[in-house]
Amino acid sequence: MLTTLRRIVLEFSQEAELQNALERMVSSVKKAMKTDCCSIYLADYHQQHFLLMASDGLAKNSQGQTCIGFSEGLVGLVGQREEPLNIADAQQHQDFIHAPEVEEEDFNAFLGTPIIHQRKVLGILAIQQKESRHFTENDEAFLVTLSAQLAGALANAEIKNLLNQQEEHNHGVKQLHGIAGAPGIALSQIFVCQPQADLAAVSLKKSNDRPKQLLRFEQAVEKTRLEFNALSSKLSETIDDDSLAIFDVYKQLLDHANLGQEVAAKIAQGWRADSALRLVIEHYISQFEAIEDSYFRERASDIRDLGTRLLINLQQQAQEEQQLPSEFILLAQDVSAAMVAQYQHQGLLGIISLSGSNNSHAAILARSLGLPAIMGVNAIVLSQLHQQQAILDGYSGELFIKPDETLIQEYQYLLSQEKALTDKVMAVAHLPCITQDGRAIEVLLNAGLSAGFEHNAQLGALGIGLYRTEIPFMNRHCFPSEQEQTKLYRKVLQVFPKHSVTMRTLDVGGDKSLPYFPINEENPFLGWRGIRITLDHPEIFLVQVRAMLRANQGLNNLEIMLPMISGVEEVDESIRLINQAFAELKAELTTAITTELMSASNVDGHLSLQQAQLKAQAVSAQLVRPKVGIMLEVPSVIFQMEALAKRVDFFSVGSNDLTQYLLAVDRNNSQVANLYDAFHPAVLTALNSLAQQSAQYLTPISLCGELAAQPAGAILLLAMGYDKISMNGHNVPRIKWVIRHITFTQAETILAKVLTLTTAKQVHSYLNEQLEALGLGVFIHAGG
């Protein structure tokens, strides 16, 4: 049965046209379940009805014509209840609606199940039988499982179909939705950055230039054959001949006349080379997976790998042909911070990522650079959108493909409004961050995600609240030396010579990896990351701390922050190592200066050893032990604040990770991104508790998560009693403007009400109302 399920879903995804896919699917289900009829209805939310799209059993002329309201009939009942409906005699059911045009008078038994994708009913899959009976539990289980597997493929197919219709008819605006990742608006064409080769992601499209497509495929075959020969030759020097048999299998498959001929035949039918390859490879895979013999079933994996290798070489050809436009919106399956950094100076206007959430590092970097971004845009095929004109609304998470002139003019006006507000905000960016009734809060900068942040010092930030030291580690092929780190940290500290700069020790793991220090874990966010890694590798930790201390000499504005602390033992061990590094460096400097002075005195003979040592000690006294604090981002610290306060000089809340750990939500997973919300009542209660406890234990507390960069978040943190908040440079002047246009009393009133609310939806609704009432609504929607 599992093989049948896989085959039906694979066949559905192989079809280029949605209607053909639906018709093939209902016939396959009818045959597999040995029933008299199978039909599929798709939801039309604009018309508020289900439309009969395909059926094997109902009247042909009713397909594409018969509509059933969302609250009508058995189909509507399945959609309303969002669960299967199994009825022995459907025509006797109180919700049954007779539709003569579908000609279902002979059918009695009915089993319908909803097709749901991301909590939205996309359609209804139903089977019917002439015999009056309840369908079996196995029948119901099969249909439910099939519907669940079809959901993602159907969502993808619907988007593809609508985009294809647009392309054919050249009219109509297509609107897609994602998660608002970074505020702002971008109007430009889309540039697609292709992911690592994935056959399933290939859009099934046709081409008029068949000779060119055939040549591309033949070149990819030849390049792949040469790669296999080179791999086999290289490995033959170290392993036995039997182990090299796999390469013979690959070469046999590559040389298999049928495979090449079938791809060529698909190209001759008008398919692009990559589309033809996908169709043929997936056909072979389905054939092998249907074989009972386990050895032959395993050959499906070989076929899949071969197809992927061929696709890589095809895509490399396509990438070589692509020219980067002067201005563009970047689209990728998973936009990384590295991609943003790579394209930011090449005309990048905005970012669209099919995965990730508003707190993935790409989104954080986008906000830092002032680039609008939408994350988690599901169910679209990358190549469908390449070079399409688009409007990206980073406030609402909306993406408009092929916008008409009216929509373009509307967003151009909003852009002008946004620029006017920015000019007004920047005019007072240098003023202190103080409420209208005299309550001050320091606004600091989050830095380190990209080079060249120095200009942000002019945006009104009073220092750096979080410098992420891991980024310089990530852009290399090995660990940076102490000298290299010292030079970099010195440059950062000099940007704010009169203000504190808080440097976080190396925080890799989770979604941040080093190419030369790979960490492979099933659950990286709960694994070996942050302080856990550096305590296990004190040689890395000590070198970094020594570099920080050297860089701080004579400036004395450094503060060291420890990430991912979950208990006092980690703090004790970290402080021991910091003290060790400080003592070693102090002794080293004293010795070095003494030696230098004595060498100089040997020339003129004016300095004794004792005098040289005293002078050296005076110089080394400039090496000051910095303040040491910890990040509060693991929930366990909420209950250890007193013990921690006795050990450190300050606290800094990492609200991004604290939120994901409190809510058990991976902030980079678009499937659950809607559950990740820093305004969740539990998160706000935890943040308030941390602020109250830090005040009780007389320990300064700041917050360096993205919550601080949101106007409503900044107001709540001010009311809670946070001493400092830090954020990306783009938002520093905006948050200062917000704080300067409220009173502390108003902030306290808002916080008191928020802490009584029980859902994140209630919190957002109330806060938006309050911002509008305060005249600050321009900061939360387009045009502001």
Short mmCIF file of C-alpha atoms in Angstrom, two decimals, residues 16-17 167 203-210 213 266 269-272 275:
data_model
loop_
_atom_site.label_atom_id
_atom_site.label_comp_id
_atom_site.label_asym_id
_atom_site.label_seq_id
_atom_site.Cartn_x
_atom_site.Cartn_y
_atom_site.Cartn_z
CA ALA A 16 3.25 19.69 -15.82
CA GLU A 17 -0.43 20.69 -16.04
CA GLU A 167 2.50 33.71 -18.53
CA SER A 203 9.81 23.34 -12.91
CA LEU A 204 8.31 21.42 -15.82
CA LYS A 205 8.62 23.92 -18.68
CA LYS A 206 8.99 23.79 -22.43
CA SER A 207 11.43 25.40 -24.85
CA ASN A 208 11.25 26.28 -28.54
CA ASP A 209 15.01 25.79 -29.04
CA ARG A 210 15.13 21.97 -29.11
CA GLN A 213 18.34 21.78 -25.18
CA LYS A 266 11.12 14.34 -24.22
CA GLN A 269 8.42 16.90 -27.59
CA GLY A 270 9.41 20.43 -26.56
CA TRP A 271 10.51 19.93 -22.94
CA ARG A 272 13.53 21.80 -21.60
CA SER A 275 12.40 19.10 -17.29
#
